[in-house]
XYZ file of N, CA and C in Angstrom:
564
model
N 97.169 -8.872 67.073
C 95.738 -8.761 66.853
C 95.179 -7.499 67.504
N 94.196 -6.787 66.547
C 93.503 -5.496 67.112
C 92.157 -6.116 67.951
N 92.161 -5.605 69.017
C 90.760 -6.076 69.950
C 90.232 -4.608 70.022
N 89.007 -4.144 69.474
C 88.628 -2.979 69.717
C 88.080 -2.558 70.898
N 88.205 -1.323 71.867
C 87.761 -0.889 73.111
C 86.326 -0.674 72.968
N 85.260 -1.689 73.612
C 83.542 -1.436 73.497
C 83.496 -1.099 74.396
N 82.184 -0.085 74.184
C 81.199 0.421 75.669
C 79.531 -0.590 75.220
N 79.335 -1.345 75.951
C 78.689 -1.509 75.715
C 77.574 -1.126 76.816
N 76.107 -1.161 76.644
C 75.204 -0.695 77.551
C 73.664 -1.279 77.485
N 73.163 -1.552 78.711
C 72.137 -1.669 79.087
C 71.159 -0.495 79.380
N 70.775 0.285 78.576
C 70.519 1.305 78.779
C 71.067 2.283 79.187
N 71.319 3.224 80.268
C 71.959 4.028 80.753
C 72.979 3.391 81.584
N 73.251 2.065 82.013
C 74.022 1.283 82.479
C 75.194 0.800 81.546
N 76.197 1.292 81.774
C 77.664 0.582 81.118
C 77.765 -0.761 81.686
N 77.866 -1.530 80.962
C 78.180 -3.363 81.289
C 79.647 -3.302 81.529
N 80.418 -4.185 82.124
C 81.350 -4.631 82.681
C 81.822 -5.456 81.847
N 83.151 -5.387 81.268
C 83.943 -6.231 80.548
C 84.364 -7.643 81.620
N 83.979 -8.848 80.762
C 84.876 -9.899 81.375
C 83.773 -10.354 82.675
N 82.752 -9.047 83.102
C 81.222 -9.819 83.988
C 80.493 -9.768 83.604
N 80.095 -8.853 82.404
C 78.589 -9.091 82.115
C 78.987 -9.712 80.403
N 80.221 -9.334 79.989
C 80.194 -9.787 78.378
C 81.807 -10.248 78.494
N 81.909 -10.561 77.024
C 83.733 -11.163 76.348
C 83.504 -10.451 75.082
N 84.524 -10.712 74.609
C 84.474 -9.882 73.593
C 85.810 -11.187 72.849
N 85.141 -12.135 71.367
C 86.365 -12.516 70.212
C 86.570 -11.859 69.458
N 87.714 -11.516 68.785
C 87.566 -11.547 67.130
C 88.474 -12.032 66.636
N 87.952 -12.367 65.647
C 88.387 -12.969 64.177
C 88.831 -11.702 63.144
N 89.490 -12.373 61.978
C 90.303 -11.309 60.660
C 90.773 -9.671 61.821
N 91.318 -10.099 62.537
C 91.897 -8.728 63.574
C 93.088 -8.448 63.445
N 93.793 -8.535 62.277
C 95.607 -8.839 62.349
C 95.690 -7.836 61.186
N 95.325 -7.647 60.507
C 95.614 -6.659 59.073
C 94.611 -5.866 58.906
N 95.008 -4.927 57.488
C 93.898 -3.843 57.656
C 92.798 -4.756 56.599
N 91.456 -4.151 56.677
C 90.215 -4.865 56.646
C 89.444 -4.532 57.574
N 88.317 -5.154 57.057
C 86.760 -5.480 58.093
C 87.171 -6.533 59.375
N 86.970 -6.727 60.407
C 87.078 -7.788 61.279
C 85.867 -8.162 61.845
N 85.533 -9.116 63.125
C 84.674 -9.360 63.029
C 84.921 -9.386 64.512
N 84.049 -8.976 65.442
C 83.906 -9.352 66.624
C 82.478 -9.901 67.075
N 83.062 -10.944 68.296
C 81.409 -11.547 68.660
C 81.713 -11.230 70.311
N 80.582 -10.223 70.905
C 80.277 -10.135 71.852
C 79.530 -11.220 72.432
N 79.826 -12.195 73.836
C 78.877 -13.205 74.681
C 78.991 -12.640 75.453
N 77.608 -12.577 76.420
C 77.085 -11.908 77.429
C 76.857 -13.216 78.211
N 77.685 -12.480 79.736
C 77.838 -13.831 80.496
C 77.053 -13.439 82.234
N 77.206 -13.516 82.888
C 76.275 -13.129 84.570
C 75.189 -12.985 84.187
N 74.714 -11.623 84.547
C 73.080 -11.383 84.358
C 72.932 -11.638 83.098
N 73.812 -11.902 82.045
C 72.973 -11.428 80.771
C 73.447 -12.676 79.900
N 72.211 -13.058 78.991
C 72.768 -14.073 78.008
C 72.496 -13.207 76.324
N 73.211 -14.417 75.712
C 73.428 -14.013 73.990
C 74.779 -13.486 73.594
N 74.408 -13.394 72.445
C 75.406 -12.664 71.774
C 75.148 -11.684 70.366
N 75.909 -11.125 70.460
C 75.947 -9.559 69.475
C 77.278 -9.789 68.445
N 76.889 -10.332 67.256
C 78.216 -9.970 66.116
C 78.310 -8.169 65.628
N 79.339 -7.767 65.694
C 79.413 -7.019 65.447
C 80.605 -6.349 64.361
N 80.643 -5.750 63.296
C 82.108 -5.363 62.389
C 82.873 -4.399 62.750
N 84.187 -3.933 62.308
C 84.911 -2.860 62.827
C 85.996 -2.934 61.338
N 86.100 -1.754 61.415
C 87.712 -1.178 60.348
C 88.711 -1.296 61.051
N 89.719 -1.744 60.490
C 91.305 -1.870 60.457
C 91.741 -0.912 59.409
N 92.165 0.316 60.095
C 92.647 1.288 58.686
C 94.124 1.160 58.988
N 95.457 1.417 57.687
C 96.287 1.371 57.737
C 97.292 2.445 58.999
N 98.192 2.066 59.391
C 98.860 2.837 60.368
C 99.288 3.800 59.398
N 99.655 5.335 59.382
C 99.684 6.835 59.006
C 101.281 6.694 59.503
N 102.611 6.105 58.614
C 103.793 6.122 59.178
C 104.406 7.485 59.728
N 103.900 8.555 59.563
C 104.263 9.676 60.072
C 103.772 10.384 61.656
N 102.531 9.238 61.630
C 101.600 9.950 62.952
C 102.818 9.787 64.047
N 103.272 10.688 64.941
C 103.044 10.292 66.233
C 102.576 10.458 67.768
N 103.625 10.066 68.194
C 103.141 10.073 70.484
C 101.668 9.529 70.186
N 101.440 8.196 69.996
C 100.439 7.462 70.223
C 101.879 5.779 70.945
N 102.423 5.877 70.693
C 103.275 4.783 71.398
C 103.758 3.618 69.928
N 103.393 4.197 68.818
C 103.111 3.246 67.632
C 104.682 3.722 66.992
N 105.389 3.382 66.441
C 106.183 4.131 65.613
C 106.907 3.169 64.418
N 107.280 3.573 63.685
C 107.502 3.385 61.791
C 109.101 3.601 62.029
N 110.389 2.844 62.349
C 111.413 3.408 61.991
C 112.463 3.148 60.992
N 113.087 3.771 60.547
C 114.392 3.069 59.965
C 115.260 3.437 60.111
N 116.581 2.047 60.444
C 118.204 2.138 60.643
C 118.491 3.104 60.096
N 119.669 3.878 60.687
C 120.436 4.707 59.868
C 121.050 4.070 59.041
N 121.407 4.117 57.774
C 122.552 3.842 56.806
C 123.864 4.058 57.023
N 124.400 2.588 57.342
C 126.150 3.275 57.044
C 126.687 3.567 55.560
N 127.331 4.386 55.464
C 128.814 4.864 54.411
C 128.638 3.664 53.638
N 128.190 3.528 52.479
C 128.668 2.635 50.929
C 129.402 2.961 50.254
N 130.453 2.384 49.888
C 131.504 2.607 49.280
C 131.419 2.410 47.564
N 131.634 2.970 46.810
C 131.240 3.760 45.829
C 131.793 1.919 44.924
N 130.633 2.318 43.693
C 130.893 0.586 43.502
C 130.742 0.851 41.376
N 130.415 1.991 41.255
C 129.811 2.080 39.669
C 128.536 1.866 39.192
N 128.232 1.011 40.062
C 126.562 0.844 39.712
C 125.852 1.418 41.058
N 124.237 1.203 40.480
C 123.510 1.509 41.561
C 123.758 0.882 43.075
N 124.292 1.305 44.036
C 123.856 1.631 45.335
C 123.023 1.030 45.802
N 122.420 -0.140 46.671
C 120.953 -0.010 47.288
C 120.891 -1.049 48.211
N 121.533 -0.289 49.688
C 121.590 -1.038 50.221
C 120.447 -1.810 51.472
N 120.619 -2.884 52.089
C 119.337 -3.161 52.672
C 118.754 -2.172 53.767
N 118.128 -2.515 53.617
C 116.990 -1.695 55.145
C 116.906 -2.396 56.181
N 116.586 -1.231 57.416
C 116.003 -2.196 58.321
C 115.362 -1.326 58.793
N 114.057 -1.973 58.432
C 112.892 -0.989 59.176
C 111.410 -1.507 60.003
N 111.547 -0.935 60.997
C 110.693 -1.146 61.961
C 109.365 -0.838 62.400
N 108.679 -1.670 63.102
C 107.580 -1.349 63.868
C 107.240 -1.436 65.142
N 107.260 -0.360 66.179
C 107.475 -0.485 67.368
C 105.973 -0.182 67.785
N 105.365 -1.028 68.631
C 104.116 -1.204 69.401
C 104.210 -1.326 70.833
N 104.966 0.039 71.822
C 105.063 -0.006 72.708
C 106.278 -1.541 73.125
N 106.251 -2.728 73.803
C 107.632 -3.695 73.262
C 107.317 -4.388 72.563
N 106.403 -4.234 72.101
C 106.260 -5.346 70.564
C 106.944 -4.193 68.943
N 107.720 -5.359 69.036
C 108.328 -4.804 67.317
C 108.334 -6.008 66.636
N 108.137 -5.567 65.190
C 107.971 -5.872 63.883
C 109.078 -5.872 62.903
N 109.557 -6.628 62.838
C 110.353 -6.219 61.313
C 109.809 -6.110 60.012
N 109.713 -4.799 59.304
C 108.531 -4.774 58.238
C 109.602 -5.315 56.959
N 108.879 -5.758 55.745
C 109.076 -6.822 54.652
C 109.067 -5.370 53.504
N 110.156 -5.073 52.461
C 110.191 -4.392 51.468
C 109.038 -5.484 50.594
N 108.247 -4.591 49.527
C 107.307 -5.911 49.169
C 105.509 -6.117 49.887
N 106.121 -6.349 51.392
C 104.699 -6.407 52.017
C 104.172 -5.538 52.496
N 105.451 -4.230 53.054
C 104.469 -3.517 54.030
C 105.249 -2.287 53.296
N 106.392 -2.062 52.527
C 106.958 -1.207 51.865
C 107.262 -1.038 50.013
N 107.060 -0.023 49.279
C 108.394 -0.151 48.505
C 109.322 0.453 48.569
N 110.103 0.739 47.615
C 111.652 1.633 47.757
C 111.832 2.125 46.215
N 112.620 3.462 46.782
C 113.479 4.341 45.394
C 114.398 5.040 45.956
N 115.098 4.377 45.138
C 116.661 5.140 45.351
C 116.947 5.883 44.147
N 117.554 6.970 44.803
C 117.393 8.149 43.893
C 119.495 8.524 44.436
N 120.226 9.497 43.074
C 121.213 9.712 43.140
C 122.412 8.637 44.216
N 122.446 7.201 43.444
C 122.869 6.045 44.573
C 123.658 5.812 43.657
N 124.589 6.298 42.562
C 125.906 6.063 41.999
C 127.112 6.558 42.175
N 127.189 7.415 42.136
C 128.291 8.394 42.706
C 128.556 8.474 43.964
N 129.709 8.674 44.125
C 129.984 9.753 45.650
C 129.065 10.553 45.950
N 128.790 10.757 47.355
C 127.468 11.728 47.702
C 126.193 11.626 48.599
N 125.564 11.919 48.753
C 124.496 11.903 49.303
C 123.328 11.205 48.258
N 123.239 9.864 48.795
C 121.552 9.225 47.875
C 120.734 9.161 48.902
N 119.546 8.954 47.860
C 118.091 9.540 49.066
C 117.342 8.203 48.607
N 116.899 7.494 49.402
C 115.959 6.284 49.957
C 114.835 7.059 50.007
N 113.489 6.840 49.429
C 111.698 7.003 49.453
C 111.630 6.021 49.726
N 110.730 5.771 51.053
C 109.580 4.411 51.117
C 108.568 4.590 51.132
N 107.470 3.929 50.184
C 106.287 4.294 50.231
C 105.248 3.051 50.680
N 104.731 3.210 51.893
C 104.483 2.347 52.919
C 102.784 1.782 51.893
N 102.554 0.361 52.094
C 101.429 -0.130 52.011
C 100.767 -1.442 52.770
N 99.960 -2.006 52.477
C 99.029 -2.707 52.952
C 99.109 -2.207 54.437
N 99.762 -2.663 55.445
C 98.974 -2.292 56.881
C 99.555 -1.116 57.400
N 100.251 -0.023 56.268
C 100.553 0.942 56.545
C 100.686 1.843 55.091
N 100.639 3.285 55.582
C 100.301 4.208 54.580
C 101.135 5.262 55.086
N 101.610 5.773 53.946
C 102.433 7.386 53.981
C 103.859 7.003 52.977
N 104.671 7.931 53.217
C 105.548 7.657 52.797
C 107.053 8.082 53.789
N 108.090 7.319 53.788
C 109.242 8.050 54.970
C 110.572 8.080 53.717
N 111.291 9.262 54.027
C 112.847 9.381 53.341
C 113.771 9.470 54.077
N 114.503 8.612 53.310
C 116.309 8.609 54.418
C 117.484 9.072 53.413
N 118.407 9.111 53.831
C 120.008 9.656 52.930
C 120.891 8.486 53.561
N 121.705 7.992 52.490
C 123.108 7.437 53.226
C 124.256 7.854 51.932
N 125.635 7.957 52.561
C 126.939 8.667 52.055
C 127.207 7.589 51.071
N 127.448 7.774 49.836
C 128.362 7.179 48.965
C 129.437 7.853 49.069
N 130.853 6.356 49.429
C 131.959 6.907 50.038
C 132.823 6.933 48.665
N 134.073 7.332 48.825
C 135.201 6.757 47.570
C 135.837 5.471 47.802
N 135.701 4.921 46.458
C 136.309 3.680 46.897
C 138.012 3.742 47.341
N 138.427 3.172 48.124
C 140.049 3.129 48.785
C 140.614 2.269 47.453
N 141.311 2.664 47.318
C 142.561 2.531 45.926
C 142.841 1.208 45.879
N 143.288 0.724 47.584
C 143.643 -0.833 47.419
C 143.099 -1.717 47.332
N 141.215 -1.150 46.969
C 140.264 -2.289 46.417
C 139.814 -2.052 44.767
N 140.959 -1.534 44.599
C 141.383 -1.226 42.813
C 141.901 -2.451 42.307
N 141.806 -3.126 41.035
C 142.502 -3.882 40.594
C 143.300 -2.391 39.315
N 145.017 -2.951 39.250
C 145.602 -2.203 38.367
C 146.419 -3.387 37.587
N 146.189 -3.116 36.480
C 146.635 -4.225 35.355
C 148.116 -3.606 35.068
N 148.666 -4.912 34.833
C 150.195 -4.259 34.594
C 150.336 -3.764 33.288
N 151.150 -2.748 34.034
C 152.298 -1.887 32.374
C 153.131 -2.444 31.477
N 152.770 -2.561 30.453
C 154.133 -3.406 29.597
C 155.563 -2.706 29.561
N 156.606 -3.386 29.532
C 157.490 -2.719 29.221
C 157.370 -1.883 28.129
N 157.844 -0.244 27.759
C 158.040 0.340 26.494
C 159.201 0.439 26.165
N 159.663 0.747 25.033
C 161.064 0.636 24.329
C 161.287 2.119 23.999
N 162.643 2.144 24.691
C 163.140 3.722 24.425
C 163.054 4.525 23.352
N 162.696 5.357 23.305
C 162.432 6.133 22.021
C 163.063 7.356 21.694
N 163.674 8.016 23.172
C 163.849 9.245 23.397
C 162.841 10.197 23.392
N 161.652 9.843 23.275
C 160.563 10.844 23.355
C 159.660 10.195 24.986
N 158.995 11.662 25.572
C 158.268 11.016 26.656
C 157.417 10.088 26.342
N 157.261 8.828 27.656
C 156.429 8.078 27.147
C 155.250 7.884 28.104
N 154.175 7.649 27.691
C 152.554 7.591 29.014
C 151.682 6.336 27.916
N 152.200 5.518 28.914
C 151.339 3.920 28.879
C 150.309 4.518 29.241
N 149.226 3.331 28.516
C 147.902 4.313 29.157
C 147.793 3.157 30.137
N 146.909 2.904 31.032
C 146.609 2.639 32.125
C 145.184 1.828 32.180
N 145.560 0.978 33.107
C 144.051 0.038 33.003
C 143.766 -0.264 34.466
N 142.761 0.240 34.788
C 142.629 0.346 36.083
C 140.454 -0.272 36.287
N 140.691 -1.068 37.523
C 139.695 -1.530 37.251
C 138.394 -1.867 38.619
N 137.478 -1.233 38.601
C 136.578 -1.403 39.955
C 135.529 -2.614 39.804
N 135.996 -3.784 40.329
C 135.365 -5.164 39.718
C 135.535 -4.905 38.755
N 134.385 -5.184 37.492
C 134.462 -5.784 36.176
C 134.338 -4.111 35.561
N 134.311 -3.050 35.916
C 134.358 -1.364 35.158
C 135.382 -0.888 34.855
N 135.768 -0.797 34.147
C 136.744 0.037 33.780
C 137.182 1.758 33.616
N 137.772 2.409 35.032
C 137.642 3.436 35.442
C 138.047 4.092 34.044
N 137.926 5.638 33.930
C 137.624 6.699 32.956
C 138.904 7.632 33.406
N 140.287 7.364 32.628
C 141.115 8.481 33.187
C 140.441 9.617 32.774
N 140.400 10.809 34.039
C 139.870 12.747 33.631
C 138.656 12.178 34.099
N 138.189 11.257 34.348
C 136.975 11.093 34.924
C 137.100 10.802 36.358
N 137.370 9.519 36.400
C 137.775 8.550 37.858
C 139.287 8.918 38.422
N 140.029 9.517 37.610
C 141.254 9.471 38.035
C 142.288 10.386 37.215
N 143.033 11.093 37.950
C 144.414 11.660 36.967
C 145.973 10.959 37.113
N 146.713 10.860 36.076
C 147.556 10.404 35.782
C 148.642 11.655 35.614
N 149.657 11.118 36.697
C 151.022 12.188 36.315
C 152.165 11.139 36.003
N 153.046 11.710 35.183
C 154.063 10.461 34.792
C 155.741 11.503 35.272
N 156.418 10.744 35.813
C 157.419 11.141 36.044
C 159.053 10.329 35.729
N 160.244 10.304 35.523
C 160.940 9.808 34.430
C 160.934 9.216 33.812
N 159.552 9.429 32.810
C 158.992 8.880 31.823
C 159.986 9.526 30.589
């Protein structure tokens, strides 16, 4: 909850928080209007409603003690389809942290997340935050022995060279020999 810092005054006299007034509020948790009610307590009676803005946090601002982060990405290993792996991204409020919600407080685009390579993560921050932050994580090669390879049939001698073609398979894709892979055949 946001409690906003009042000066309040008796004329040229600054009042004393907590002796001469309190300070509630209500709707103080998100961005919006909130509502605070000043009671005036020692010398002074009543009370003062008063409104205030909740503007979104600026994920780029910083050295205010506020900060917007996200995990580094480990190495994804190259899969044929899109790439996209989870996040974890934060909100640090001096020791209060947040785990922010893709959806509530973010969206996402993943950009070049098929291939081997460098893909680039956009988040474009909303409701109690605004801006936008970019990250990179490595699309790796996949290791061979998480290949499925379909067996070779026997061929029947011919006297001419022979090249089975090959069925090779990343889950349910079916790799692209000259694409995914080269083939050398030897006492074939």
């Amino acid at each position: 909850p946001i409690i906003p810092t009042l000066t309040v005054k008796d004329g040229d006299k600054t009042l004393v928080f907590e002796k001469d007034y309190i300070v509630t509020c209500t709707k103080n948790v998100h961005v919006g209007t909130a509502d605070a009610k000043i009671t005036f307590i020692g010398n002074y009676i009543g009370n003062k409603d008063i409104k205030f803005a909740i503007v979104p946090k600026d994920v780029n601002e910083t050295g205010d003690g506020r900060e917007v982060s996200i995990t580094s990405i480990p190495d994804q290993e190259y899969t044929g389809k899109n790439v996209m792996p989870a996040l974890d991204v934060v909100y640090r409020d001096g020791d209060y942290v947040t785990v922010l919600k893709q959806g509530t407080d973010y969206n996402v685009t993943y950009s070049d997340n098929i291939v081997r390579g460098t893909a680039s993560v956009v988040l474009e921050f909303i409701g109690d935050f605004k801006g936008t932050k970019t990250t990179t994580f490595q699309i790796v090669p996949k290791k061979v022995e998480n290949l499925t390879f379909e067996p070779i049939e026997n061929v029947v001698y011919t006297g001419v060279e022979q090249t089975p073609a090959l069925v090779i398979k990343n889950g349910d894709i079916i790799l692209e020999e000259g694409k995914d892979y080269v083939v050398s055949y030897t006492n074939n």
